[in-house]
mmCIF file of C-alpha atoms in Angstrom:
data_model
loop_
_atom_site.group_PDB
_atom_site.id
_atom_site.type_symbol
_atom_site.label_atom_id
_atom_site.label_comp_id
_atom_site.label_asym_id
_atom_site.label_seq_id
_atom_site.Cartn_x
_atom_site.Cartn_y
_atom_site.Cartn_z
ATOM 1 C CA MET A 15 74.519 116.598 170.330
ATOM 2 C CA GLN A 16 73.855 118.450 173.574
ATOM 3 C CA HIS A 17 73.394 122.209 173.555
ATOM 4 C CA PRO A 18 75.861 124.060 175.825
ATOM 5 C CA ASN A 19 72.857 125.632 177.548
ATOM 6 C CA SER A 20 70.739 122.500 177.630
ATOM 7 C CA ASP A 21 69.598 123.429 181.122
ATOM 8 C CA LYS A 22 67.744 126.391 179.593
ATOM 9 C CA ARG A 23 64.403 126.091 177.835
ATOM 10 C CA ARG A 24 64.747 126.058 174.056
ATOM 11 C CA ILE A 25 63.020 129.063 172.492
ATOM 12 C CA TYR A 26 62.548 128.224 168.835
ATOM 13 C CA LEU A 27 61.780 131.200 166.592
ATOM 14 C CA ASP A 28 62.886 129.821 163.224
ATOM 15 C CA ASN A 29 59.556 128.446 162.016
ATOM 16 C CA ALA A 30 59.966 130.103 158.612
ATOM 17 C CA ALA A 31 62.811 127.646 158.004
ATOM 18 C CA THR A 32 60.953 124.645 159.387
ATOM 19 C CA SER A 33 58.307 124.350 162.058
ATOM 20 C CA TRP A 34 59.149 122.984 165.497
ATOM 21 C CA PRO A 35 57.819 121.440 167.564
ATOM 22 C CA LYS A 36 55.326 119.425 165.584
ATOM 23 C CA PRO A 37 51.938 118.381 166.929
ATOM 24 C CA GLU A 38 52.137 115.081 168.814
ATOM 25 C CA ALA A 39 49.921 113.508 166.154
ATOM 26 C CA VAL A 40 52.636 114.135 163.546
ATOM 27 C CA TYR A 41 55.213 112.208 165.553
ATOM 28 C CA ARG A 42 52.747 109.367 166.075
ATOM 29 C CA ALA A 43 51.809 109.174 162.399
ATOM 30 C CA VAL A 44 55.442 108.882 161.293
ATOM 31 C CA ASP A 45 56.321 106.392 164.011
ATOM 32 C CA ASP A 46 53.233 104.248 163.425
ATOM 33 C CA TYR A 47 54.034 104.022 159.745
ATOM 34 C CA GLN A 48 57.625 102.979 160.386
ATOM 35 C CA ARG A 49 56.716 100.453 163.088
ATOM 36 C CA PHE A 50 53.448 98.956 161.901
ATOM 37 C CA LEU A 51 52.710 99.742 158.234
ATOM 38 C CA GLY A 52 56.043 99.853 156.424
ATOM 39 C CA ALA A 53 54.595 99.468 152.932
ATOM 40 C CA PRO A 54 54.772 101.569 149.749
ATOM 41 C CA ALA A 55 51.808 103.504 148.385
ATOM 42 C CA GLY A 56 50.123 102.276 145.202
ATOM 43 C CA ARG A 57 52.436 99.316 144.717
ATOM 44 C CA SER A 58 50.964 96.234 146.400
ATOM 45 C CA GLY A 59 47.680 94.598 147.378
ATOM 46 C CA TYR A 60 48.230 93.313 150.908
ATOM 47 C CA ALA A 61 46.458 94.880 153.874
ATOM 48 C CA GLU A 62 49.168 97.265 155.022
ATOM 49 C CA ALA A 63 49.821 98.515 151.495
ATOM 50 C CA ILE A 64 46.104 99.135 150.961
ATOM 51 C CA ALA A 65 45.938 101.008 154.270
ATOM 52 C CA VAL A 66 48.935 103.149 153.285
ATOM 53 C CA SER A 67 47.423 104.027 149.899
ATOM 54 C CA HIS A 68 44.169 104.970 151.587
ATOM 55 C CA GLU A 69 45.947 107.266 154.058
ATOM 56 C CA VAL A 70 48.027 108.917 151.332
ATOM 57 C CA GLU A 71 44.900 109.686 149.318
ATOM 58 C CA ALA A 72 43.122 110.915 152.432
ATOM 59 C CA THR A 73 46.003 113.339 153.005
ATOM 60 C CA ARG A 74 45.829 114.428 149.368
ATOM 61 C CA ALA A 75 42.129 115.217 149.775
ATOM 62 C CA ARG A 76 42.749 116.974 153.088
ATOM 63 C CA VAL A 77 45.404 119.315 151.658
ATOM 64 C CA ALA A 78 43.303 119.944 148.539
ATOM 65 C CA ARG A 79 40.388 120.955 150.750
ATOM 66 C CA LEU A 80 42.647 123.229 152.799
ATOM 67 C CA VAL A 81 43.689 125.239 149.707
ATOM 68 C CA GLY A 82 40.277 125.227 148.005
ATOM 69 C CA LEU A 83 41.232 122.849 145.203
ATOM 70 C CA ASP A 84 38.135 121.129 143.820
ATOM 71 C CA GLU A 85 39.908 118.081 142.378
ATOM 72 C CA PRO A 86 42.241 116.224 144.814
ATOM 73 C CA ARG A 87 43.944 114.440 141.891
ATOM 74 C CA HIS A 88 45.455 117.783 140.971
ATOM 75 C CA LEU A 89 47.226 118.037 144.337
ATOM 76 C CA ILE A 90 50.740 116.694 143.734
ATOM 77 C CA PHE A 91 53.095 115.493 146.459
ATOM 78 C CA THR A 92 56.691 116.631 146.046
ATOM 79 C CA ALA A 93 59.946 116.480 147.993
ATOM 80 C CA ASN A 94 59.739 120.092 149.250
ATOM 81 C CA GLY A 95 58.661 123.577 148.237
ATOM 82 C CA THR A 96 61.623 123.954 145.901
ATOM 83 C CA ASP A 97 60.658 120.742 144.136
ATOM 84 C CA SER A 98 57.104 122.049 143.751
ATOM 85 C CA LEU A 99 58.307 125.302 142.223
ATOM 86 C CA ASN A 100 60.659 123.498 139.853
ATOM 87 C CA LEU A 101 57.833 121.245 138.689
ATOM 88 C CA ALA A 102 55.630 124.282 138.034
ATOM 89 C CA ILE A 103 58.333 126.320 136.271
ATOM 90 C CA HIS A 104 60.106 123.633 134.241
ATOM 91 C CA GLY A 105 56.889 121.730 133.593
ATOM 92 C CA LEU A 106 55.019 124.750 132.251
ATOM 93 C CA LEU A 107 57.396 127.027 130.391
ATOM 94 C CA ARG A 108 58.214 126.609 126.706
ATOM 95 C CA ARG A 109 60.800 128.236 124.474
ATOM 96 C CA GLY A 110 59.882 131.856 123.765
ATOM 97 C CA ASP A 111 57.727 132.322 126.871
ATOM 98 C CA HIS A 112 57.929 135.505 128.927
ATOM 99 C CA VAL A 113 57.698 135.451 132.725
ATOM 100 C CA VAL A 114 56.970 138.268 135.146
ATOM 101 C CA THR A 115 58.374 137.792 138.635
ATOM 102 C CA THR A 116 59.392 140.080 141.489
ATOM 103 C CA ALA A 117 62.248 141.227 143.691
ATOM 104 C CA ILE A 118 60.767 139.516 146.745
ATOM 105 C CA GLU A 119 61.292 135.971 145.482
ATOM 106 C CA HIS A 120 63.202 133.126 147.069
ATOM 107 C CA ASN A 121 65.998 131.497 145.074
ATOM 108 C CA SER A 122 63.642 128.571 144.497
ATOM 109 C CA VAL A 123 61.905 130.839 141.982
ATOM 110 C CA LEU A 124 64.812 133.035 140.907
ATOM 111 C CA ARG A 125 67.255 130.250 140.092
ATOM 112 C CA PRO A 126 65.019 128.047 137.894
ATOM 113 C CA LEU A 127 63.989 131.143 135.944
ATOM 114 C CA GLU A 128 67.602 132.296 135.645
ATOM 115 C CA HIS A 129 68.606 128.828 134.419
ATOM 116 C CA LEU A 130 66.004 128.868 131.652
ATOM 117 C CA ALA A 131 66.818 132.473 130.731
ATOM 118 C CA ARG A 132 70.535 131.742 130.437
ATOM 119 C CA GLU A 133 69.740 128.876 128.097
ATOM 120 C CA GLY A 134 67.850 131.365 125.944
ATOM 121 C CA ARG A 135 64.555 129.556 126.378
ATOM 122 C CA ILE A 136 62.596 132.287 128.160
ATOM 123 C CA THR A 137 62.771 135.975 129.016
ATOM 124 C CA VAL A 138 62.114 137.310 132.492
ATOM 125 C CA THR A 139 60.987 140.699 133.807
ATOM 126 C CA ARG A 140 61.494 141.309 137.519
ATOM 127 C CA VAL A 141 59.140 143.817 139.177
ATOM 128 C CA ALA A 142 60.456 145.867 142.098
ATOM 129 C CA CYS A 143 58.891 146.133 145.543
ATOM 130 C CA ASP A 144 58.499 149.136 147.823
ATOM 131 C CA GLY A 145 60.434 149.767 151.027
ATOM 132 C CA GLN A 146 58.149 147.531 153.061
ATOM 133 C CA GLY A 147 58.379 144.637 150.626
ATOM 134 C CA PHE A 148 55.039 145.046 148.844
ATOM 135 C CA VAL A 149 54.561 144.576 145.095
ATOM 136 C CA ASP A 150 52.201 146.934 143.259
ATOM 137 C CA PRO A 151 49.736 145.066 140.990
ATOM 138 C CA ASP A 152 49.920 147.978 138.530
ATOM 139 C CA GLU A 153 53.666 147.376 138.198
ATOM 140 C CA VAL A 154 52.908 143.754 137.377
ATOM 141 C CA ARG A 155 50.385 144.908 134.768
ATOM 142 C CA ARG A 156 52.944 147.209 133.164
ATOM 143 C CA ALA A 157 55.461 144.364 132.970
ATOM 144 C CA LEU A 158 53.104 142.099 131.010
ATOM 145 C CA ARG A 159 53.489 141.798 127.265
ATOM 146 C CA ALA A 160 52.563 139.575 124.362
ATOM 147 C CA GLY A 161 53.906 136.139 125.120
ATOM 148 C CA THR A 162 53.731 136.438 128.904
ATOM 149 C CA ARG A 163 52.950 132.897 130.013
ATOM 150 C CA LEU A 164 53.456 133.129 133.753
ATOM 151 C CA VAL A 165 53.410 135.528 136.683
ATOM 152 C CA ALA A 166 55.409 134.065 139.586
ATOM 153 C CA ILE A 167 55.180 135.669 143.017
ATOM 154 C CA SER A 168 55.441 134.759 146.692
ATOM 155 C CA HIS A 169 52.280 135.105 148.729
ATOM 156 C CA ALA A 170 54.359 136.426 151.633
ATOM 157 C CA SER A 171 58.000 137.485 151.757
ATOM 158 C CA ASN A 172 60.278 135.239 153.794
ATOM 159 C CA VAL A 173 62.285 138.370 154.728
ATOM 160 C CA THR A 174 59.713 141.050 155.572
ATOM 161 C CA GLY A 175 56.621 138.900 156.069
ATOM 162 C CA ALA A 176 54.642 141.278 153.829
ATOM 163 C CA ILE A 177 51.507 139.596 152.432
ATOM 164 C CA GLN A 178 51.092 140.472 148.771
ATOM 165 C CA PRO A 179 47.805 141.538 147.119
ATOM 166 C CA ILE A 180 47.533 138.181 145.377
ATOM 167 C CA ALA A 181 43.852 138.477 144.426
ATOM 168 C CA GLU A 182 44.551 141.715 142.513
ATOM 169 C CA ILE A 183 47.655 140.262 140.894
ATOM 170 C CA GLY A 184 45.634 137.190 139.956
ATOM 171 C CA ARG A 185 43.107 139.390 138.167
ATOM 172 C CA VAL A 186 45.930 141.150 136.335
ATOM 173 C CA ALA A 187 47.330 137.799 135.187
ATOM 174 C CA ARG A 188 43.954 136.502 134.023
ATOM 175 C CA GLU A 189 43.308 139.672 132.015
ATOM 176 C CA ALA A 190 46.536 138.949 130.109
ATOM 177 C CA ASP A 191 45.731 135.232 129.778
ATOM 178 C CA ALA A 192 48.817 134.429 131.874
ATOM 179 C CA LEU A 193 48.943 131.849 134.644
ATOM 180 C CA LEU A 194 49.669 132.814 138.248
ATOM 181 C CA LEU A 195 52.206 130.749 140.214
ATOM 182 C CA CYS A 196 52.098 131.513 143.916
ATOM 183 C CA ASP A 197 54.870 130.468 146.296
ATOM 184 C CA ALA A 198 52.944 129.961 149.538
ATOM 185 C CA ALA A 199 55.841 128.584 151.573
ATOM 186 C CA GLN A 200 55.449 131.283 154.236
ATOM 187 C CA SER A 201 51.670 131.663 154.280
ATOM 188 C CA LEU A 202 50.041 128.257 153.906
ATOM 189 C CA GLY A 203 49.120 127.009 157.356
ATOM 190 C CA HIS A 204 49.320 130.455 158.963
ATOM 191 C CA MET A 205 46.159 131.864 157.405
ATOM 192 C CA PRO A 206 43.183 130.782 155.275
ATOM 193 C CA LEU A 207 44.114 130.462 151.611
ATOM 194 C CA ASP A 208 41.744 129.566 148.769
ATOM 195 C CA VAL A 209 43.156 129.244 145.257
ATOM 196 C CA ARG A 210 39.741 129.937 143.719
ATOM 197 C CA GLU A 211 39.177 133.183 145.603
ATOM 198 C CA LEU A 212 42.720 134.419 144.975
ATOM 199 C CA GLY A 213 42.889 133.407 141.313
ATOM 200 C CA ILE A 214 45.932 131.173 141.820
ATOM 201 C CA ASP A 215 46.596 128.686 139.030
ATOM 202 C CA LEU A 216 49.617 126.959 140.549
ATOM 203 C CA LEU A 217 50.251 126.954 144.285
ATOM 204 C CA ALA A 218 53.536 125.612 145.628
ATOM 205 C CA ALA A 219 54.387 125.096 149.275
ATOM 206 C CA ALA A 220 56.583 123.128 151.615
ATOM 207 C CA GLY A 221 54.924 120.587 153.846
ATOM 208 C CA HIS A 222 57.273 121.108 156.778
ATOM 209 C CA LYS A 223 56.647 124.794 157.535
ATOM 210 C CA GLY A 224 53.163 126.147 158.219
ATOM 211 C CA LEU A 225 51.571 122.790 157.397
ATOM 212 C CA LEU A 226 53.544 121.260 160.308
ATOM 213 C CA GLY A 227 54.573 118.096 158.468
ATOM 214 C CA PRO A 228 58.049 116.524 158.422
ATOM 215 C CA LEU A 229 60.944 117.689 156.283
ATOM 216 C CA GLY A 230 61.030 116.124 152.821
ATOM 217 C CA THR A 231 57.420 116.985 151.988
ATOM 218 C CA GLY A 232 55.900 119.529 149.627
ATOM 219 C CA VAL A 233 52.782 120.095 147.538
ATOM 220 C CA LEU A 234 51.845 121.623 144.203
ATOM 221 C CA ALA A 235 48.185 122.463 143.628
ATOM 222 C CA ILE A 236 47.232 122.669 139.935
ATOM 223 C CA GLY A 237 44.185 124.835 139.312
ATOM 224 C CA PRO A 238 41.701 124.376 136.451
ATOM 225 C CA ARG A 239 43.370 126.869 134.082
ATOM 226 C CA ALA A 240 46.719 125.104 134.433
ATOM 227 C CA VAL A 241 45.423 121.539 134.084
ATOM 228 C CA GLY A 242 46.879 119.899 130.995
ATOM 229 C CA GLN A 243 49.578 122.555 130.574
ATOM 230 C CA LEU A 244 52.322 120.968 132.712
ATOM 231 C CA ASP A 245 54.741 118.332 131.484
ATOM 232 C CA SER A 246 56.277 115.861 133.888
ATOM 233 C CA ILE A 247 59.912 116.667 134.611
ATOM 234 C CA ARG A 248 60.724 113.291 136.186
ATOM 235 C CA GLN A 249 59.686 109.971 134.690
ATOM 236 C CA GLY A 250 59.690 106.469 136.114
ATOM 237 C CA GLY A 251 57.699 103.919 138.044
ATOM 238 C CA THR A 252 54.337 105.022 139.365
ATOM 239 C CA GLY A 253 52.664 101.733 140.229
ATOM 240 C CA THR A 254 50.098 102.415 137.503
ATOM 241 C CA GLU A 255 49.996 101.501 133.803
ATOM 242 C CA SER A 256 53.157 99.444 134.274
ATOM 243 C CA GLN A 257 52.732 97.854 130.866
ATOM 244 C CA MET A 258 53.579 101.208 129.250
ATOM 245 C CA THR A 259 57.077 102.559 128.639
ATOM 246 C CA SER A 260 55.711 106.109 128.411
ATOM 247 C CA GLN A 261 54.821 108.202 131.438
ATOM 248 C CA PRO A 262 51.157 108.176 132.558
ATOM 249 C CA SER A 263 49.359 111.212 131.201
ATOM 250 C CA GLU A 264 47.011 111.902 134.115
ATOM 251 C CA PRO A 265 47.743 113.427 137.508
ATOM 252 C CA PRO A 266 48.761 112.649 140.129
ATOM 253 C CA ALA A 267 50.733 109.664 138.756
ATOM 254 C CA MET A 268 52.052 111.755 135.869
ATOM 255 C CA PHE A 269 54.072 113.839 138.332
ATOM 256 C CA GLU A 270 54.792 111.347 141.133
ATOM 257 C CA SER A 271 57.373 108.932 139.765
ATOM 258 C CA GLY A 272 59.203 106.783 142.272
ATOM 259 C CA ASN A 273 58.107 105.834 145.751
ATOM 260 C CA LEU A 274 56.429 108.601 147.664
ATOM 261 C CA ASN A 275 57.764 109.719 151.030
ATOM 262 C CA VAL A 276 54.956 107.890 152.796
ATOM 263 C CA PRO A 277 56.021 108.526 156.411
ATOM 264 C CA GLY A 278 56.402 112.211 155.558
ATOM 265 C CA ILE A 279 53.028 112.382 153.815
ATOM 266 C CA LEU A 280 51.217 110.660 156.684
ATOM 267 C CA GLY A 281 52.912 113.070 159.076
ATOM 268 C CA LEU A 282 51.818 115.922 156.825
ATOM 269 C CA GLY A 283 48.247 114.650 156.976
ATOM 270 C CA ALA A 284 48.395 114.729 160.765
ATOM 271 C CA GLY A 285 49.776 118.271 160.671
ATOM 272 C CA VAL A 286 46.965 119.481 158.429
ATOM 273 C CA ALA A 287 44.404 117.727 160.647
ATOM 274 C CA PHE A 288 45.817 119.713 163.574
ATOM 275 C CA LEU A 289 45.377 122.945 161.600
ATOM 276 C CA GLU A 290 41.790 122.015 160.775
ATOM 277 C CA GLU A 291 41.060 121.296 164.428
ATOM 278 C CA ARG A 292 42.592 124.539 165.680
ATOM 279 C CA GLY A 293 41.150 126.552 162.784
ATOM 280 C CA LEU A 294 43.206 128.708 160.440
ATOM 281 C CA ASP A 295 41.229 131.803 161.376
ATOM 282 C CA THR A 296 42.140 131.260 165.017
ATOM 283 C CA LEU A 297 45.784 130.552 164.217
ATOM 284 C CA GLU A 298 45.998 133.681 162.082
ATOM 285 C CA ILE A 299 44.636 135.852 164.892
ATOM 286 C CA GLU A 300 46.954 134.278 167.467
ATOM 287 C CA GLY A 301 49.939 134.749 165.175
ATOM 288 C CA ARG A 302 49.108 138.405 164.589
ATOM 289 C CA LEU A 303 48.718 139.105 168.303
ATOM 290 C CA LEU A 304 52.112 137.599 169.078
ATOM 291 C CA THR A 305 53.694 139.387 166.116
ATOM 292 C CA ALA A 306 52.221 142.684 167.281
ATOM 293 C CA ARG A 307 53.679 142.089 170.742
ATOM 294 C CA LEU A 308 57.128 141.450 169.281
ATOM 295 C CA LEU A 309 56.915 144.520 167.029
ATOM 296 C CA ASP A 310 55.845 146.719 169.946
ATOM 297 C CA ALA A 311 58.770 145.494 172.042
ATOM 298 C CA PHE A 312 61.287 146.002 169.238
ATOM 299 C CA ARG A 313 60.081 149.564 168.602
ATOM 300 C CA SER A 314 61.327 150.589 172.033
ATOM 301 C CA VAL A 315 64.869 149.320 171.385
ATOM 302 C CA ALA A 316 67.320 152.037 170.362
ATOM 303 C CA GLY A 317 69.441 151.242 167.326
ATOM 304 C CA LEU A 318 67.064 148.568 166.053
ATOM 305 C CA ARG A 319 65.513 148.744 162.587
ATOM 306 C CA ILE A 320 62.422 146.686 161.752
ATOM 307 C CA LEU A 321 62.053 145.587 158.133
ATOM 308 C CA GLY A 322 58.702 145.248 156.423
ATOM 309 C CA PRO A 323 55.236 146.508 157.341
ATOM 310 C CA PRO A 324 55.048 148.539 160.564
ATOM 311 C CA ASP A 325 52.086 146.546 161.868
ATOM 312 C CA ALA A 326 51.184 142.858 162.225
ATOM 313 C CA GLN A 327 48.052 143.068 160.068
ATOM 314 C CA PRO A 328 49.545 142.811 156.547
ATOM 315 C CA ARG A 329 52.253 140.269 157.418
ATOM 316 C CA VAL A 330 52.676 136.632 158.349
ATOM 317 C CA PRO A 331 54.130 135.953 161.837
ATOM 318 C CA LEU A 332 57.670 136.888 160.917
ATOM 319 C CA VAL A 333 59.824 139.877 161.869
ATOM 320 C CA SER A 334 63.264 140.746 160.484
ATOM 321 C CA ILE A 335 65.524 143.263 162.180
ATOM 322 C CA VAL A 336 68.912 144.938 161.877
ATOM 323 C CA LEU A 337 70.716 145.884 165.091
ATOM 324 C CA ASP A 338 73.236 148.708 164.990
ATOM 325 C CA GLY A 339 76.746 147.647 165.946
ATOM 326 C CA TYR A 340 76.197 143.968 165.207
ATOM 327 C CA ASP A 341 76.538 141.689 162.226
ATOM 328 C CA PRO A 342 73.302 139.685 161.818
ATOM 329 C CA GLN A 343 75.152 136.394 162.293
ATOM 330 C CA GLU A 344 76.660 137.727 165.514
ATOM 331 C CA VAL A 345 73.189 138.510 166.853
ATOM 332 C CA ALA A 346 71.865 135.043 166.034
ATOM 333 C CA LEU A 347 74.883 133.247 167.485
ATOM 334 C CA SER A 348 74.765 135.324 170.661
ATOM 335 C CA LEU A 349 71.043 134.721 171.166
ATOM 336 C CA ASP A 350 71.554 130.983 170.914
ATOM 337 C CA ALA A 351 74.742 130.821 172.970
ATOM 338 C CA ALA A 352 73.543 133.016 175.811
ATOM 339 C CA HIS A 353 69.804 132.465 175.864
ATOM 340 C CA ARG A 354 69.063 129.390 173.720
ATOM 341 C CA ILE A 355 66.882 131.596 171.513
ATOM 342 C CA GLN A 356 67.070 130.232 167.991
ATOM 343 C CA VAL A 357 66.536 132.488 164.957
ATOM 344 C CA ARG A 358 67.951 132.767 161.460
ATOM 345 C CA ALA A 359 70.364 135.405 160.212
ATOM 346 C CA GLY A 360 71.609 136.174 156.719
ATOM 347 C CA LEU A 361 70.109 136.628 153.267
ATOM 348 C CA HIS A 362 67.453 133.919 153.641
ATOM 349 C CA CYS A 363 67.975 132.729 150.039
ATOM 350 C CA ALA A 364 66.345 135.974 148.868
ATOM 351 C CA PRO A 365 69.198 138.135 147.511
ATOM 352 C CA ALA A 366 67.028 140.448 145.404
ATOM 353 C CA MET A 367 64.815 141.197 148.392
ATOM 354 C CA HIS A 368 67.811 142.190 150.520
ATOM 355 C CA ALA A 369 69.217 144.259 147.656
ATOM 356 C CA SER A 370 65.900 146.127 147.547
ATOM 357 C CA LEU A 371 65.958 146.707 151.307
ATOM 358 C CA GLY A 372 69.592 147.808 151.355
ATOM 359 C CA THR A 373 70.609 144.964 153.694
ATOM 360 C CA ALA A 374 72.554 142.771 151.274
ATOM 361 C CA GLU A 375 76.004 144.243 151.747
ATOM 362 C CA SER A 376 75.726 144.242 155.551
ATOM 363 C CA GLY A 377 74.912 140.536 155.668
ATOM 364 C CA GLY A 378 71.135 140.588 155.650
ATOM 365 C CA THR A 379 68.886 140.610 158.690
ATOM 366 C CA VAL A 380 67.996 138.645 161.816
ATOM 367 C CA ARG A 381 64.667 136.876 161.348
ATOM 368 C CA PHE A 382 62.284 135.888 164.137
ATOM 369 C CA SER A 383 59.531 133.586 162.851
ATOM 370 C CA LEU A 384 56.672 132.315 164.972
ATOM 371 C CA GLY A 385 54.603 129.145 164.924
ATOM 372 C CA PRO A 386 51.473 127.766 166.579
ATOM 373 C CA PHE A 387 53.436 126.713 169.666
ATOM 374 C CA THR A 388 55.142 130.067 170.210
ATOM 375 C CA THR A 389 54.165 131.611 173.553
ATOM 376 C CA ILE A 390 54.013 135.092 175.033
ATOM 377 C CA ALA A 391 56.940 134.080 177.245
ATOM 378 C CA ASP A 392 58.981 133.244 174.129
ATOM 379 C CA ILE A 393 58.245 136.649 172.627
ATOM 380 C CA ASP A 394 59.108 138.520 175.807
ATOM 381 C CA ALA A 395 62.337 136.570 176.306
ATOM 382 C CA ALA A 396 63.464 137.281 172.745
ATOM 383 C CA ALA A 397 62.648 140.979 172.997
ATOM 384 C CA GLU A 398 64.457 141.290 176.336
ATOM 385 C CA ALA A 399 67.562 139.507 174.993
ATOM 386 C CA VAL A 400 67.730 141.778 171.943
ATOM 387 C CA ALA A 401 67.271 144.861 174.125
ATOM 388 C CA GLU A 402 70.199 143.700 176.282
ATOM 389 C CA MET A 403 72.396 143.350 173.199
ATOM 390 C CA ALA A 404 71.387 146.793 171.951
ATOM 391 C CA ALA A 405 72.166 148.331 175.322
ATOM 392 C CA THR A 406 75.574 146.667 175.335
ATOM 393 C CA ALA A 407 76.348 148.013 171.862
ATOM 394 C CA SER A 408 75.261 151.497 172.938
ATOM 395 C CA PHE A 409 77.415 151.303 176.077
ATOM 396 C CA ASP A 410 80.477 150.070 174.156
ATOM 397 C CA SER A 411 80.172 152.903 171.642
#
């Protein structure tokens, strides 16, 4: 399908939904698998199958190293970030458990918890956030009680970009003997992240966002305190212990029934290798500089409200705005139609976050999310296009 403005350069600022473009090595890894390997992982003994299994395990070790997980076997491949969160939530929680979560969460956390609560299996306390989207660790502490099994929180909001004080919240959880589940969908790949330093027991993330892998990939890192506490939620063939009718009891096979998405995983491995080569510290600095440039430009636009932290320092490279006189969807459609600038508008699958910000009833926000291939020219073009829309709204009024 050809874009009506295909003669214009595509300016992609929707990396919080999925990253694009990918590093060239990602495309090559997927294509090479499809053309030359074409074998399942852990299922056969011929040369290509052995090579595939080796590459899958190399990717497992690479991602484990990236997040500070000591044991690669406890890094589980999943279908996406939602799948990872469902494995953590449904695999861990038992009848009578209490969960503390927050208003900033994505529906991938809110809906599994709501499902279990409606069945009467668990109880849930949702902690509020402040006007910038930050959660106070003391509020988390006050929400804990006897029987609290899990604290579930996003590392960074997919609406405001606010990076949460996860290390402090991790200490609060450990003091109560509760596990900490961290949704790192918007932070992993954009900044250094070590589960040991932050006190994260379960880390869930998509593979296709900051990690730069293909769609259909996700990971769940199981830390030492959580090992042995998760049940499998999907059973079937694993290529191991095939003589048994019961599910294997050791990770990763315990949680990886069915054929893995091998082309996706090998692409994910190439994406993570790119991050290692560029350096997460470097990528974090570059992302903050570009975010600061976008924030500075938006501040000069009359009738524009910026959600989240006022500065780039405590946020991932993501900026949400509301523009007076426009519905968020209208802004996004106009940017694409007139300028080929691609962003996301709406509630971003985070209804409680928008309710907290007061943007739910007006249709949410317009989100600009950056990636490692975003340029200064992209930022300036987006800011100029939004300023033109604001000026038009002001003139019409």
